[in-house]
mmCIF file of C-alpha atoms in Angstrom:
data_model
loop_
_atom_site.group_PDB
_atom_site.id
_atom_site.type_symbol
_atom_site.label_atom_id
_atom_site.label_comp_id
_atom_site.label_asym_id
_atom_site.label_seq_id
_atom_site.Cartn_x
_atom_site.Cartn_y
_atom_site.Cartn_z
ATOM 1 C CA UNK A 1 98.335 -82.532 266.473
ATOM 2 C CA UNK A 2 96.138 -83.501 263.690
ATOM 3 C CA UNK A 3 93.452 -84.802 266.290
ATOM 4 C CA UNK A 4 93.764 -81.251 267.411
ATOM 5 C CA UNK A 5 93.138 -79.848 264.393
ATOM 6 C CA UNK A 6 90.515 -82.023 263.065
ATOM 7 C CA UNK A 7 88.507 -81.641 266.652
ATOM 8 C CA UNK A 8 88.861 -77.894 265.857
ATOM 9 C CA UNK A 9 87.688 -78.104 261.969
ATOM 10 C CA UNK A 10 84.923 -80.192 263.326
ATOM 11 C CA UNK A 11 83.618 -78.621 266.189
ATOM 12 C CA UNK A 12 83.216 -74.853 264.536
ATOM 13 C CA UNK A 13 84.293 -74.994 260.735
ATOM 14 C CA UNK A 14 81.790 -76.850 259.220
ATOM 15 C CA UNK A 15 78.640 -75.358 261.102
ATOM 16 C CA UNK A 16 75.803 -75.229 257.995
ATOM 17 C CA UNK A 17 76.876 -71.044 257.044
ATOM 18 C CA UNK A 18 78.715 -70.409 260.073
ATOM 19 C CA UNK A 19 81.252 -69.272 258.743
ATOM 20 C CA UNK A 20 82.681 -69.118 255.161
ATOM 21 C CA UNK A 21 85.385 -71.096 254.398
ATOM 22 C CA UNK A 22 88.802 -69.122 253.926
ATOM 23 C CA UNK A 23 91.758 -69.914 251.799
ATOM 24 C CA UNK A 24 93.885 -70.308 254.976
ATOM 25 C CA UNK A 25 91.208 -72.872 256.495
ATOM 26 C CA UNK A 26 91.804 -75.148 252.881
ATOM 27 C CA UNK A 27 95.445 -75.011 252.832
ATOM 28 C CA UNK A 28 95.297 -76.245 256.769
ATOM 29 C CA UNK A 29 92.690 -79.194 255.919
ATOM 30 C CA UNK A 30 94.847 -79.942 253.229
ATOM 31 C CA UNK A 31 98.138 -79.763 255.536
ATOM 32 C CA UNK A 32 96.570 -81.825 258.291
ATOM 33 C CA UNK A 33 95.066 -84.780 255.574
ATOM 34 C CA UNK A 34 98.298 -84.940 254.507
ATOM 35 C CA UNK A 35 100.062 -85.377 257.821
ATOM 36 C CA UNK A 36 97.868 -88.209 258.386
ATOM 37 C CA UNK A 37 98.538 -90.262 255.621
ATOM 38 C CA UNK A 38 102.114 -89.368 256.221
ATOM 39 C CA UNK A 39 102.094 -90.873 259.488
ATOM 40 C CA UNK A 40 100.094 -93.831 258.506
ATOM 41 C CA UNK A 41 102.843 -95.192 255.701
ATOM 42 C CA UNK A 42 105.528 -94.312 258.780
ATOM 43 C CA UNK A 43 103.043 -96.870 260.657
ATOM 44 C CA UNK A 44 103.001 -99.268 258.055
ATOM 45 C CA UNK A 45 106.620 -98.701 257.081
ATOM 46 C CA UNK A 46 108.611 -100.214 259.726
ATOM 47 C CA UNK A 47 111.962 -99.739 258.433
ATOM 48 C CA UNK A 48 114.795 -98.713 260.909
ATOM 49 C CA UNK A 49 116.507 -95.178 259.895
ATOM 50 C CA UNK A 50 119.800 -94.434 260.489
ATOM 51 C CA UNK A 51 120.964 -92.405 263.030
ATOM 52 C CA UNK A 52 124.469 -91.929 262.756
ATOM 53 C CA UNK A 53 127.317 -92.976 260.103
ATOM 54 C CA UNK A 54 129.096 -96.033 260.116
ATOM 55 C CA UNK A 55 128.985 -99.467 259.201
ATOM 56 C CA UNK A 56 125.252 -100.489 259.726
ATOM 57 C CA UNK A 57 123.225 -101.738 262.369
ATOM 58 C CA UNK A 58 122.763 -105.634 262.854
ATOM 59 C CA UNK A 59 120.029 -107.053 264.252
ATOM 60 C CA UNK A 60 121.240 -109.582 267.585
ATOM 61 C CA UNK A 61 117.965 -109.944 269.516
ATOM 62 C CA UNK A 62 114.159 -110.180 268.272
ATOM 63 C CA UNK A 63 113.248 -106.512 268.383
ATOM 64 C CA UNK A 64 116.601 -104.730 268.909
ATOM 65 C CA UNK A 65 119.106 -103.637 266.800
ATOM 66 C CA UNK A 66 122.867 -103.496 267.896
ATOM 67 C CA UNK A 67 124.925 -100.628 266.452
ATOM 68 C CA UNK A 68 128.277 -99.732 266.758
ATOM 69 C CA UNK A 69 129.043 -96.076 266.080
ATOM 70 C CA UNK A 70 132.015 -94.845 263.450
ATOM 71 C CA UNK A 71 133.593 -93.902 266.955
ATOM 72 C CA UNK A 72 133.774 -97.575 268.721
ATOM 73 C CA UNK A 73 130.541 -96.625 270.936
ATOM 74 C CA UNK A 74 127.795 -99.336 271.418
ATOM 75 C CA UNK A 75 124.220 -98.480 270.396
ATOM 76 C CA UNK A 76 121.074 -100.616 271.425
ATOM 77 C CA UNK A 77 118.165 -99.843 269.624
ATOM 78 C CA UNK A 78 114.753 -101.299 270.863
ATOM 79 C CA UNK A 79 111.736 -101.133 268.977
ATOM 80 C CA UNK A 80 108.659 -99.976 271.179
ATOM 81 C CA UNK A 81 105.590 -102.109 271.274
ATOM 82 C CA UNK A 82 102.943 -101.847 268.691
ATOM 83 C CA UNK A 83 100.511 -100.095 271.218
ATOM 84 C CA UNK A 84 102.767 -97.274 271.183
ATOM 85 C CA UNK A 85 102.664 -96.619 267.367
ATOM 86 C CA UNK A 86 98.964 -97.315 267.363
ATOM 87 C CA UNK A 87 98.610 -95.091 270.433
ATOM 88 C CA UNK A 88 98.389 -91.462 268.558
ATOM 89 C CA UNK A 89 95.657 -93.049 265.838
ATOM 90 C CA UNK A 90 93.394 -94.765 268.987
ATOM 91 C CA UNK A 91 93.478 -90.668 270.553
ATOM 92 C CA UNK A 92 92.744 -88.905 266.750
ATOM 93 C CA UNK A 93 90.001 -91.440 265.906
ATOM 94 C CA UNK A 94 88.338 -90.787 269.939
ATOM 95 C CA UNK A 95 88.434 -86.788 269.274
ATOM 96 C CA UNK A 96 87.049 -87.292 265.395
ATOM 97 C CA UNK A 97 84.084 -89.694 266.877
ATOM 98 C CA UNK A 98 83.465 -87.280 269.628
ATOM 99 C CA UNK A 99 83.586 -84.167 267.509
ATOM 100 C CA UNK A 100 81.243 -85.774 264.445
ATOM 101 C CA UNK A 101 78.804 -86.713 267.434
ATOM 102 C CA UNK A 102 78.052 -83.267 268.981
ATOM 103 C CA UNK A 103 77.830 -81.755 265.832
ATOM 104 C CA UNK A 104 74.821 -84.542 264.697
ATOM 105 C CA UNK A 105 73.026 -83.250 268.276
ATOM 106 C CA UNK A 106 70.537 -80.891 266.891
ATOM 107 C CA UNK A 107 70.191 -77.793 268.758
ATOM 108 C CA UNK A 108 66.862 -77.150 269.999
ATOM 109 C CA UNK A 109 64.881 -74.041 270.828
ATOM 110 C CA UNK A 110 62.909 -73.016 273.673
ATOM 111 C CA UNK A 111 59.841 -72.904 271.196
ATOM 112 C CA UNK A 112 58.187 -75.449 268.326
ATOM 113 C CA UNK A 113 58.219 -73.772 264.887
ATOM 114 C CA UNK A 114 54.264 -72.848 264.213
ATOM 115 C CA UNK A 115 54.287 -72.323 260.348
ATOM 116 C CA UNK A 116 50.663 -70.740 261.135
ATOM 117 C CA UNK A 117 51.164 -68.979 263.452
ATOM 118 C CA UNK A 118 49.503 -65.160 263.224
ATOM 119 C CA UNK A 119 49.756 -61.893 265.317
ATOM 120 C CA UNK A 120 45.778 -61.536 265.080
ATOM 121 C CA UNK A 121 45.224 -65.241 266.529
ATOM 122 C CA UNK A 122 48.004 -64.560 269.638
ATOM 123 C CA UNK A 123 47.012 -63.522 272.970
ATOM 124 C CA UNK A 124 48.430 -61.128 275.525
ATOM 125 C CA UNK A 125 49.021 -57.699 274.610
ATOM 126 C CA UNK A 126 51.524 -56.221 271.779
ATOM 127 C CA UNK A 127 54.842 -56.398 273.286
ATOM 128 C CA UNK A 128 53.799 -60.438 273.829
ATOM 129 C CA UNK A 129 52.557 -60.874 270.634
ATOM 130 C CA UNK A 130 55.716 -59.503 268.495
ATOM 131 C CA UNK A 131 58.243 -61.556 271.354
ATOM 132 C CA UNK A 132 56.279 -65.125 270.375
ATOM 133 C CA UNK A 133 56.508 -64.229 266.787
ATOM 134 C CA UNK A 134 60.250 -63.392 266.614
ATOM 135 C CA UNK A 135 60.788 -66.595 268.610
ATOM 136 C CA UNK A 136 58.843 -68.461 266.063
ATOM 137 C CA UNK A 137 61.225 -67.132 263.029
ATOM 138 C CA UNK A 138 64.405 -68.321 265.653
ATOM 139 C CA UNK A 139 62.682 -71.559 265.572
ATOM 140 C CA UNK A 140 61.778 -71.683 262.056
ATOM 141 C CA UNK A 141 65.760 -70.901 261.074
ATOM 142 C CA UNK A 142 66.585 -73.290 263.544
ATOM 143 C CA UNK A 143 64.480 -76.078 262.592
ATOM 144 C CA UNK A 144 66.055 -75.521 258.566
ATOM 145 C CA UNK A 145 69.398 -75.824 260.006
ATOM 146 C CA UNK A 146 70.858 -72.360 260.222
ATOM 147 C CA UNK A 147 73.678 -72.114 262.677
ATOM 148 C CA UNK A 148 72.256 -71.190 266.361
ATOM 149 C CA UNK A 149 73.500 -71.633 270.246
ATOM 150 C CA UNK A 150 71.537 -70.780 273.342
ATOM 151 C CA UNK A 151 74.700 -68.565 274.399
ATOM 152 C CA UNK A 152 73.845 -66.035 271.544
ATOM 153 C CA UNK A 153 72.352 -63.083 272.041
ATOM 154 C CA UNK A 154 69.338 -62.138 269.503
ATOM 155 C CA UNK A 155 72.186 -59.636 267.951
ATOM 156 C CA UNK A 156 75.207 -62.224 268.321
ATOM 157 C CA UNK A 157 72.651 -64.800 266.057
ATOM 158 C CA UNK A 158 71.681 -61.830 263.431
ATOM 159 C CA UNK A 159 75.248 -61.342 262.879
ATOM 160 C CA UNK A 160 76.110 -64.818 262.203
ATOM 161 C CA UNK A 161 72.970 -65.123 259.921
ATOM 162 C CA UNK A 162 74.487 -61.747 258.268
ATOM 163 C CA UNK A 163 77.246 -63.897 256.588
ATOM 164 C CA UNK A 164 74.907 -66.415 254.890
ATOM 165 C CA UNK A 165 72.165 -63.603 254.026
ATOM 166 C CA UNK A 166 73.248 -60.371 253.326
ATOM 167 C CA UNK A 167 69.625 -58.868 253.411
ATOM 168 C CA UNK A 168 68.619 -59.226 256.687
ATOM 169 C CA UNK A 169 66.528 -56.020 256.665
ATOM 170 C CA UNK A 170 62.697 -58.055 258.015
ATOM 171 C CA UNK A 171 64.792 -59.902 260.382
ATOM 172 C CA UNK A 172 66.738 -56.673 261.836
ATOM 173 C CA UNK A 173 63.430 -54.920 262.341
ATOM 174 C CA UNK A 174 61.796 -57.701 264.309
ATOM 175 C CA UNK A 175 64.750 -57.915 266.436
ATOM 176 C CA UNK A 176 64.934 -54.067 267.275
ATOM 177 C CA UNK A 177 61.202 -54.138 268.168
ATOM 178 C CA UNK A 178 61.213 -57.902 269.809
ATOM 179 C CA UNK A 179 64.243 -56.367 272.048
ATOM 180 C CA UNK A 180 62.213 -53.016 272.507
ATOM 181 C CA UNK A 181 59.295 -55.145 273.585
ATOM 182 C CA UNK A 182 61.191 -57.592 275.812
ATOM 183 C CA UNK A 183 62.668 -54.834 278.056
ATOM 184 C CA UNK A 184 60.228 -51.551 277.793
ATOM 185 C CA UNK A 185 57.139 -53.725 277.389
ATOM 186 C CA UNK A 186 55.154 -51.352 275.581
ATOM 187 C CA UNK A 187 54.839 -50.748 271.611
ATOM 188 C CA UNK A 188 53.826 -47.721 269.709
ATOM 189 C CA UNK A 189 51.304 -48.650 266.889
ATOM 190 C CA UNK A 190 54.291 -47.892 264.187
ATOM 191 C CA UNK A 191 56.094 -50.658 265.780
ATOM 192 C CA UNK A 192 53.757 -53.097 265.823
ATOM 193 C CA UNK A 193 52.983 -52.413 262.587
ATOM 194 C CA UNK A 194 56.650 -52.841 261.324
ATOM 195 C CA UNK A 195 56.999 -56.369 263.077
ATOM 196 C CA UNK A 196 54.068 -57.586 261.764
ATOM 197 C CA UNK A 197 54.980 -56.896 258.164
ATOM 198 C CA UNK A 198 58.422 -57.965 258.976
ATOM 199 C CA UNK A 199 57.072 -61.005 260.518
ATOM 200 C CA UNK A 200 54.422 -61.749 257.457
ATOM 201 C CA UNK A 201 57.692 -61.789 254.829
ATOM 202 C CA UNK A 202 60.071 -63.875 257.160
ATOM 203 C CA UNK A 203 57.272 -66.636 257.369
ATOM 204 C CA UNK A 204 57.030 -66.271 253.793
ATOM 205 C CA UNK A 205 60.461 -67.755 253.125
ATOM 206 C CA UNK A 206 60.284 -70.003 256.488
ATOM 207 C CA UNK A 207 57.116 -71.754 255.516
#
């Protein structure tokens, strides 16, 4: 269980602004550390409990305890080898490792982040001009670490940019007229003109 949860905390809770941490996500990190130390003194602590009343259990053989119940019946107890207690740690430490190493694989885009790039120095007509430039600012928030996944959709990655900024006005316009662009293919002068002041301040704080 805490393998579960700690695969779970790993792979989506601690994406760089994903997601803002919530009082219920603390108190189950805090749960789930304390499970594991828990278990680890059980580990370490190899004392035999109890199970039922009476006299006591006495140990007969290496590894098993003989016990005879307040009712005259005959209980053998046999400890389970160590690869069984160590069994749950070797499967939590295997998820942890695997988790912590696909969130250190750095997502890439389809483009290279050109801090220089301009709309006057671009080829092709409008519509390709403002689609390269709003997949420059993708790459640009990509390549600074803001949370992104080739599954998105351009509105599915505003959104989740939308809880770390909450001024997303520049970026908003270019997406409206990069979407308008990528599926009417034409642009009225008004619109070109919006991106590319859009465009001009997003660079500003990418660069």
């Amino acid at each position: 269980m805490a393998g579960y949860v700690v695969k779970i905390m790993l792979s989506e809770g601690l994406d760089r602004g994903e997601r803002k941490r919530k009082k219920g996500n603390v108190l189950a990190t805090i749960i789930t550390i304390l499970a594991f130390f828990v278990a680890i003194k059980l580990l370490l602590d190899k004392r035999t409990e109890k199970l039922f009343e009476g006299p006591g259990a006495v140990k007969t053989i290496e590894g098993a305890w003989d016990y005879i119940t307040s009712g005259g019946v005959q209980v053998v107890l046999r400890e389970l080898p160590t690869v069984f207690y160590l069994l749950p740690f070797i499967v939590f430490l295997l998820i942890a490792g695997t988790a912590l190493r696909r969130r250190k694989r750095k997502v890439e885009f389809e483009v290279r982040f050109n801090p220089e790039m301009r709309y006057e120095a671009l080829e092709g007509t409008p519509a390709e001009r403002v689609i390269k430039m709003y997949k420059n600012v993708v790459a640009g928030l990509v390549m600074k670490g803001y949370p992104y996944r080739k599954s998105w959709t351009h509105w599915e990655h505003e959104e989740m940019l939308r809880e770390i900024f909450p001024d997303l006005d520049d970026l908003d316009v270019l997406t409206r007229i990069f979407e308008k662009a990528k599926y009417a293919g034409r642009l009225s002068d008004e619109d070109v003109e919006a991106a590319r002041e859009s465009y001009e301040r997003l660079m500003d704080f990418l660069r």
